[in-house]
Amino acid sequence: MAKRGRRPKSEGLPPNLRESADALAQEVADAGEPLEAPRARAKTKKGRRAQAYDMDTGEPAGTVAMPPAADLPFPVEAIALMHRELWNALAERLRSRYQLSAEGAHEMATYAEICIRQYLGPYLAEHAALAGYLMTQAAALVSLVAMREAPKKPATPAVPQGLAPVDKPQYHEPVTDSSLRVPA
Amino acid sequence: MCGQTGTGKSSWVREQIVALEPRLLVFDHMAEYLEEPGLEKFHSLPAAILWLRARPTGFARCAIVPPGNAVELFPYVCRVPMAIPDLTIVCDELDTFAGAVRPPTPPEFQRAIHFGRHFGCSFVGVSRRPADVSRAFTSQARRFVCFRSTEPADIKFLRSVIGRRAELVPNLEDFHYLDVEGGHAVEGVVNPCR
């Protein structure tokens, strides 16, 4: 029995512990300025480059050195197309190699895309090197998690319709689509 | 996770936790994970919460890099597991946010420690001084990863939680650790390159 004047411990806890993510986010946003004081500048060049981007929207901040699209040495649309093709190719390769479900491969490819963006950001180089580099990095980064997700029992590799079995992944396939070449 | 500066605590966290956990929230108040691949970096906790809310299952790995007062933001971070299930939260220098005496343990942190398991929450706390970490945390910790520590008060504290194995801690070399979980102890070496 609780003594007069002393609250039992249970009265200090809310009856429902679960919180709403939206309400919590709004509460933190309303807390505002005390939580948003200026922060220290990163010490390395790569860290400063990361700081130069708005990490909440992914868009370049005002101080970033990213040139405007018109000044890039390659067409932005080609980069977007190639990225999408690489993403699709990566998802298919993950699905066939690691016997993942389509949903699992989709999820893992999205994870790989996040990792790729952290490595390269918007500073894309020539296409052939980019293609090889993206595939290498994506495979290296997702293989660790894929090994955890792979089924325990060895399964007969599923050969996708129309594709030859993949015994060993080729991570440095050159980009041969002429539409992706840098215009002279 | 405890040990002197430079003995490999951060390397272990990167190698064993950050690289492997599929659902992860790193409270990066020291901006050490800005260059870590595979983590979405946020300066805004509301943005991170909404990003996590959009991913209630599957991969969701992010780091909060507080722009200002990390101590004031910490209680809000402790409430995230109540809104977002199945998260592993990593916090470095935990004794600066929830100390054995000072600073006082935030009630939000106590709630996360005591009830977080109902929401699938795991908490990884890193500190140079385990004796200075909140007892609410150390009393519920199931695993202690100890790097070299020579402070007598810390050794005395470790002796109270991991027993006579604490005598091995002062003699550990750099990047060597003692991993004690469920009464079993294993010595290991972390990759110093990370």
Coordinates of C-alpha atoms in Angstrom, one line a residue:
Chain A
M1 CA 0.0 0.0 0.0
A2 CA 1.4 3.4 -0.9
K3 CA 2.0 5.9 1.8
R4 CA -0.1 9.0 1.9
G5 CA 1.6 11.7 -0.1
R6 CA 3.7 9.3 -2.2
R7 CA 2.5 8.3 -5.7
P8 CA 2.8 4.6 -6.6
K9 CA 5.4 4.1 -9.2
S10 CA 2.9 3.0 -11.9
E11 CA 1.3 6.5 -11.8
G12 CA 4.4 8.0 -13.3
L13 CA 4.1 5.9 -16.5
P14 CA 1.7 6.6 -19.3
P15 CA -1.0 3.9 -19.7
N16 CA -0.2 3.4 -23.4
L17 CA 3.5 3.3 -24.1
R18 CA 3.1 3.3 -27.9
E19 CA 3.7 6.6 -29.6
S20 CA 2.6 8.0 -32.9
A21 CA 5.6 8.6 -35.2
D22 CA 3.8 11.7 -36.7
A23 CA 3.1 13.2 -33.3
L24 CA 6.6 12.6 -32.1
A25 CA 8.1 14.2 -35.2
Q26 CA 5.8 17.2 -34.8
E27 CA 6.7 17.5 -31.2
V28 CA 10.4 17.5 -32.0
A29 CA 9.9 20.0 -34.8
D30 CA 7.9 22.3 -32.5
A31 CA 10.8 22.2 -30.0
G32 CA 12.6 24.1 -32.7
E33 CA 15.5 26.4 -32.1
P34 CA 17.1 24.8 -29.0
L35 CA 17.7 21.7 -31.0
E36 CA 18.9 23.3 -34.2
A37 CA 21.9 25.3 -33.2
P38 CA 24.7 25.6 -35.7
R39 CA 27.0 22.6 -35.8
A40 CA 30.7 22.2 -36.3
R41 CA 32.2 21.8 -39.8
A42 CA 33.3 18.3 -40.8
K43 CA 37.1 17.9 -40.8
T44 CA 37.6 15.9 -43.9
K45 CA 37.0 16.8 -47.5
K46 CA 34.6 14.0 -48.0
G47 CA 32.7 14.9 -44.8
R48 CA 32.4 18.5 -45.9
R49 CA 31.1 17.3 -49.2
A50 CA 28.5 15.3 -47.4
Q51 CA 27.6 18.3 -45.2
A52 CA 27.1 20.4 -48.3
Y53 CA 23.9 18.4 -49.1
D54 CA 20.6 18.8 -47.4
M55 CA 20.5 15.4 -45.8
D56 CA 16.8 15.6 -45.3
T57 CA 15.8 16.1 -48.9
G58 CA 18.9 14.8 -50.7
E59 CA 19.1 18.1 -52.6
P60 CA 22.4 20.0 -52.9
A61 CA 22.6 22.8 -50.3
G62 CA 23.5 26.4 -51.3
T63 CA 27.2 26.0 -50.8
V64 CA 27.7 22.7 -52.7
A65 CA 30.2 22.7 -55.6
M66 CA 27.8 20.8 -57.9
P67 CA 27.7 22.5 -61.3
P68 CA 24.4 23.2 -63.0
A69 CA 23.1 20.5 -65.3
A70 CA 23.9 22.5 -68.4
D71 CA 27.6 22.4 -67.4
L72 CA 27.9 18.7 -66.8
P73 CA 30.1 16.8 -69.4
F74 CA 27.4 14.2 -69.9
P75 CA 23.6 14.3 -70.3
V76 CA 21.8 14.1 -67.0
E77 CA 18.9 12.1 -68.6
A78 CA 21.4 9.4 -69.7
I79 CA 22.7 9.1 -66.2
A80 CA 19.2 8.7 -64.8
L81 CA 18.4 6.1 -67.5
M82 CA 21.6 4.2 -66.8
H83 CA 21.0 4.3 -63.1
R84 CA 17.6 2.9 -63.6
E85 CA 18.9 0.1 -65.8
L86 CA 21.7 -0.7 -63.4
W87 CA 19.2 -0.8 -60.5
N88 CA 16.9 -3.2 -62.5
A89 CA 19.9 -5.3 -63.5
L90 CA 21.1 -5.4 -59.9
A91 CA 17.7 -6.4 -58.6
E92 CA 17.5 -9.2 -61.1
R93 CA 21.0 -10.4 -60.3
L94 CA 20.3 -10.4 -56.6
R95 CA 17.1 -12.4 -57.2
S96 CA 18.8 -15.0 -59.3
R97 CA 22.1 -15.3 -57.4
Y98 CA 20.8 -15.3 -53.8
Q99 CA 17.4 -16.9 -54.4
L100 CA 15.6 -14.0 -53.0
S101 CA 12.0 -13.2 -53.6
A102 CA 11.2 -10.4 -55.9
E103 CA 10.3 -8.3 -53.0
G104 CA 13.5 -9.1 -51.2
A105 CA 15.6 -8.4 -54.2
H106 CA 13.8 -5.1 -54.7
E107 CA 14.4 -4.2 -51.1
M108 CA 18.1 -5.1 -51.3
A109 CA 18.6 -3.2 -54.5
T110 CA 17.1 -0.1 -52.8
Y111 CA 19.5 -0.6 -50.0
A112 CA 22.4 -0.9 -52.5
E113 CA 21.2 2.3 -54.1
I114 CA 21.4 4.1 -50.8
C115 CA 24.9 2.8 -50.3
I116 CA 25.9 3.8 -53.9
R117 CA 24.6 7.4 -53.4
Q118 CA 26.7 7.6 -50.2
Y119 CA 29.8 6.7 -52.1
L120 CA 29.4 8.7 -55.3
G121 CA 26.8 11.4 -54.6
P122 CA 26.2 13.5 -57.7
Y123 CA 29.9 13.4 -58.8
L124 CA 29.4 10.9 -61.6
A125 CA 32.3 10.1 -63.9
E126 CA 32.4 8.6 -67.4
H127 CA 29.8 5.9 -68.0
A128 CA 31.9 2.8 -68.4
A129 CA 33.9 3.4 -65.2
L130 CA 30.7 4.3 -63.4
A131 CA 28.9 1.2 -64.5
G132 CA 31.7 -1.0 -63.3
Y133 CA 32.2 0.9 -60.1
L134 CA 28.4 0.9 -59.2
M135 CA 28.1 -2.8 -59.7
T136 CA 31.2 -3.6 -57.7
Q137 CA 30.2 -1.4 -54.8
A138 CA 26.6 -2.6 -54.9
A139 CA 27.6 -6.3 -54.9
A140 CA 30.2 -5.8 -52.2
L141 CA 27.8 -3.9 -50.0
V142 CA 24.7 -6.1 -50.4
S143 CA 26.5 -9.4 -50.4
L144 CA 27.1 -9.2 -46.6
V145 CA 23.4 -8.7 -45.9
A146 CA 22.3 -11.1 -48.6
M147 CA 24.3 -13.9 -47.0
R148 CA 22.2 -13.4 -43.9
E149 CA 19.0 -13.4 -45.9
A150 CA 19.8 -16.4 -48.1
P151 CA 17.9 -19.6 -47.4
K152 CA 19.7 -22.1 -45.1
K153 CA 19.2 -25.0 -47.4
P154 CA 20.9 -24.9 -50.8
A155 CA 18.3 -24.4 -53.5
T156 CA 18.4 -25.1 -57.2
P157 CA 19.2 -21.8 -58.8
A158 CA 16.3 -20.3 -60.6
V159 CA 17.2 -19.4 -64.1
P160 CA 15.1 -16.4 -65.2
Q161 CA 13.3 -16.8 -68.5
G162 CA 15.4 -15.8 -71.4
L163 CA 18.7 -15.4 -69.4
A164 CA 21.6 -17.8 -69.2
P165 CA 22.6 -19.1 -65.8
V166 CA 25.1 -16.8 -64.0
D167 CA 28.0 -18.8 -62.5
K168 CA 30.1 -15.9 -61.7
P169 CA 29.0 -12.3 -61.7
Q170 CA 30.7 -9.9 -64.1
Y171 CA 30.9 -6.6 -62.3
H172 CA 32.7 -4.7 -65.0
E173 CA 30.4 -5.0 -67.9
P174 CA 31.1 -2.1 -70.3
V175 CA 28.2 0.1 -71.2
T176 CA 27.6 -0.5 -74.9
D177 CA 24.4 1.4 -75.5
S178 CA 25.3 4.2 -77.9
S179 CA 22.6 6.5 -76.5
L180 CA 24.6 6.7 -73.2
R181 CA 27.8 7.8 -74.8
V182 CA 29.0 11.3 -74.0
P183 CA 28.3 13.5 -77.0
A184 CA 31.3 14.9 -78.8
Chain B
M1 CA 30.7 -1.4 -24.7
C2 CA 33.5 0.2 -22.7
G3 CA 37.2 1.0 -22.8
Q4 CA 39.8 3.6 -23.0
T5 CA 40.1 6.0 -25.9
G6 CA 41.7 4.5 -29.0
T7 CA 41.3 0.9 -28.0
G8 CA 38.8 0.0 -30.7
K9 CA 35.3 0.6 -29.4
S10 CA 34.1 2.6 -32.5
S11 CA 35.8 0.0 -34.8
W12 CA 33.8 -2.8 -33.1
V13 CA 30.6 -0.9 -33.3
R14 CA 31.2 -0.3 -37.0
E15 CA 32.2 -3.9 -37.7
Q16 CA 29.6 -5.7 -35.5
I17 CA 26.6 -3.4 -35.4
V18 CA 26.5 -0.7 -38.1
A19 CA 27.6 -3.1 -40.8
L20 CA 25.2 -5.9 -39.9
E21 CA 22.0 -4.6 -38.4
P22 CA 19.2 -4.2 -40.9
R23 CA 17.2 -1.7 -38.8
L24 CA 19.4 0.8 -37.2
L25 CA 19.4 4.3 -35.7
V26 CA 22.7 5.8 -34.8
F27 CA 22.7 8.9 -32.6
D28 CA 25.8 10.4 -34.2
H29 CA 26.3 13.4 -32.0
M30 CA 30.1 13.4 -32.7
A31 CA 29.6 13.2 -36.5
E32 CA 31.7 10.1 -36.8
Y33 CA 29.4 8.4 -39.3
L34 CA 29.2 11.1 -41.9
E35 CA 31.3 9.0 -44.3
E36 CA 29.9 5.6 -43.3
P37 CA 28.2 3.9 -46.3
G38 CA 24.8 2.4 -46.1
L39 CA 23.4 5.0 -43.6
E40 CA 20.9 7.7 -44.4
K41 CA 22.2 10.8 -42.6
F42 CA 19.8 13.3 -41.1
H43 CA 20.3 16.5 -39.4
S44 CA 16.6 16.7 -38.5
L45 CA 15.1 14.1 -36.1
P46 CA 11.6 14.7 -37.4
A47 CA 12.8 13.9 -40.9
A48 CA 14.5 10.8 -39.7
I49 CA 11.3 9.7 -37.8
L50 CA 9.2 10.2 -40.9
W51 CA 11.7 8.4 -43.0
L52 CA 11.7 5.4 -40.6
R53 CA 7.9 5.5 -40.3
A54 CA 7.8 5.0 -44.1
R55 CA 9.8 1.8 -43.5
P56 CA 8.0 -0.2 -40.8
T57 CA 9.7 -3.4 -41.9
G58 CA 12.8 -4.4 -43.8
F59 CA 16.0 -2.4 -44.2
A60 CA 16.0 1.0 -42.5
R61 CA 19.4 2.3 -41.5
C62 CA 20.0 5.9 -40.6
A63 CA 22.1 8.2 -38.5
I64 CA 21.0 11.4 -36.7
V65 CA 23.7 14.0 -36.7
P66 CA 22.3 16.6 -34.3
P67 CA 23.0 20.2 -35.5
G68 CA 23.1 21.5 -32.0
N69 CA 22.2 20.5 -28.5
A70 CA 22.5 16.7 -28.4
V71 CA 21.7 16.4 -24.7
E72 CA 18.3 18.0 -25.3
L73 CA 17.7 15.8 -28.3
F74 CA 18.6 12.6 -26.6
P75 CA 15.2 12.1 -24.8
Y76 CA 13.4 12.4 -28.1
V77 CA 15.7 9.8 -29.6
C78 CA 14.8 7.5 -26.7
R79 CA 11.1 7.8 -27.6
V80 CA 11.6 6.7 -31.2
P81 CA 11.5 2.9 -30.4
M82 CA 8.0 3.5 -29.0
A83 CA 6.9 4.7 -32.4
I84 CA 9.1 2.7 -34.8
P85 CA 9.4 -1.0 -34.1
D86 CA 12.4 -3.3 -34.3
L87 CA 15.1 -0.8 -34.1
T88 CA 18.7 -1.0 -32.8
I89 CA 19.8 2.3 -31.4
V90 CA 23.5 3.1 -31.1
C91 CA 24.7 5.9 -28.8
D92 CA 28.4 6.9 -28.2
E93 CA 29.5 8.5 -25.0
L94 CA 26.3 7.3 -23.3
D95 CA 27.5 8.5 -19.9
T96 CA 27.2 12.1 -21.1
F97 CA 23.4 11.6 -21.6
A98 CA 22.5 9.1 -18.9
G99 CA 25.0 9.0 -16.1
A100 CA 25.1 7.0 -12.9
V101 CA 24.8 10.2 -10.9
R102 CA 25.1 13.1 -13.3
P103 CA 23.6 13.9 -15.7
P104 CA 20.4 12.3 -14.3
T105 CA 18.9 9.5 -16.4
P106 CA 16.1 10.9 -18.5
P107 CA 12.8 9.1 -17.8
E108 CA 12.4 8.6 -21.6
F109 CA 15.6 6.6 -21.5
Q110 CA 14.5 4.6 -18.6
R111 CA 11.2 3.8 -20.3
A112 CA 13.1 2.7 -23.5
I113 CA 15.3 0.4 -21.4
H114 CA 12.6 -1.1 -19.4
F115 CA 9.9 -1.5 -22.1
G116 CA 11.9 -1.4 -25.3
R117 CA 11.9 -5.1 -25.7
H118 CA 8.2 -5.1 -26.2
F119 CA 8.8 -3.0 -29.3
G120 CA 11.8 -5.1 -30.5
C121 CA 14.2 -2.3 -29.5
S122 CA 17.9 -3.0 -28.8
F123 CA 20.2 -0.3 -27.3
V124 CA 24.0 -0.3 -27.8
G125 CA 25.7 2.1 -25.4
V126 CA 29.4 3.0 -25.8
S127 CA 31.3 4.7 -23.0
R128 CA 34.9 5.2 -21.8
R129 CA 33.8 5.0 -18.2
P130 CA 31.3 2.1 -17.6
A131 CA 31.1 3.1 -13.9
D132 CA 29.7 6.4 -15.0
V133 CA 26.9 5.0 -17.1
S134 CA 23.3 4.9 -15.8
R135 CA 22.6 1.9 -13.6
A136 CA 19.2 1.7 -15.4
F137 CA 21.2 0.7 -18.5
T138 CA 23.9 -1.4 -17.0
S139 CA 21.4 -3.4 -14.9
Q140 CA 19.5 -4.4 -18.0
A141 CA 22.5 -5.0 -20.3
R142 CA 22.8 -8.6 -21.4
R143 CA 26.1 -8.2 -23.1
F144 CA 29.3 -6.4 -22.1
V145 CA 32.1 -5.9 -24.6
C146 CA 35.1 -4.6 -22.7
F147 CA 38.2 -3.1 -24.2
R148 CA 41.2 -2.1 -22.2
S149 CA 40.5 0.0 -19.1
T150 CA 42.8 0.6 -16.2
E151 CA 40.7 2.9 -14.0
P152 CA 40.2 1.1 -10.7
A153 CA 36.6 2.3 -10.3
D154 CA 35.8 0.9 -13.7
I155 CA 37.5 -2.4 -13.0
K156 CA 35.6 -2.6 -9.7
F157 CA 32.3 -2.0 -11.5
L158 CA 33.2 -4.5 -14.2
R159 CA 34.0 -7.1 -11.5
S160 CA 30.5 -6.6 -10.1
V161 CA 28.9 -7.4 -13.5
I162 CA 31.2 -9.9 -15.2
G163 CA 33.0 -11.3 -12.2
R164 CA 36.7 -12.3 -12.0
R165 CA 37.0 -11.9 -15.8
A166 CA 37.3 -8.2 -15.1
E167 CA 40.9 -8.9 -14.0
L168 CA 41.8 -9.5 -17.7
V169 CA 40.6 -6.1 -18.9
P170 CA 43.6 -3.9 -17.8
N171 CA 45.9 -6.2 -19.7
L172 CA 44.1 -6.2 -23.0
E173 CA 46.0 -4.9 -26.0
D174 CA 44.7 -2.3 -28.4
F175 CA 41.8 -3.6 -30.5
H176 CA 41.5 -6.7 -28.3
Y177 CA 38.3 -7.1 -26.3
L178 CA 36.5 -9.3 -23.9
D179 CA 32.9 -10.2 -24.9
V180 CA 30.8 -11.4 -22.0
E181 CA 27.3 -12.6 -22.7
G182 CA 25.1 -14.9 -20.7
G183 CA 27.9 -16.0 -18.5
H184 CA 30.1 -16.9 -21.4
A185 CA 33.3 -14.9 -22.2
V186 CA 35.1 -14.7 -25.5
E187 CA 38.2 -12.8 -26.3
G188 CA 38.3 -11.2 -29.7
V189 CA 40.1 -8.8 -32.0
V190 CA 38.5 -6.0 -34.0
N191 CA 39.8 -4.9 -37.4
P192 CA 41.7 -1.7 -36.7
C193 CA 41.2 -0.5 -40.3
R194 CA 37.6 0.4 -39.5

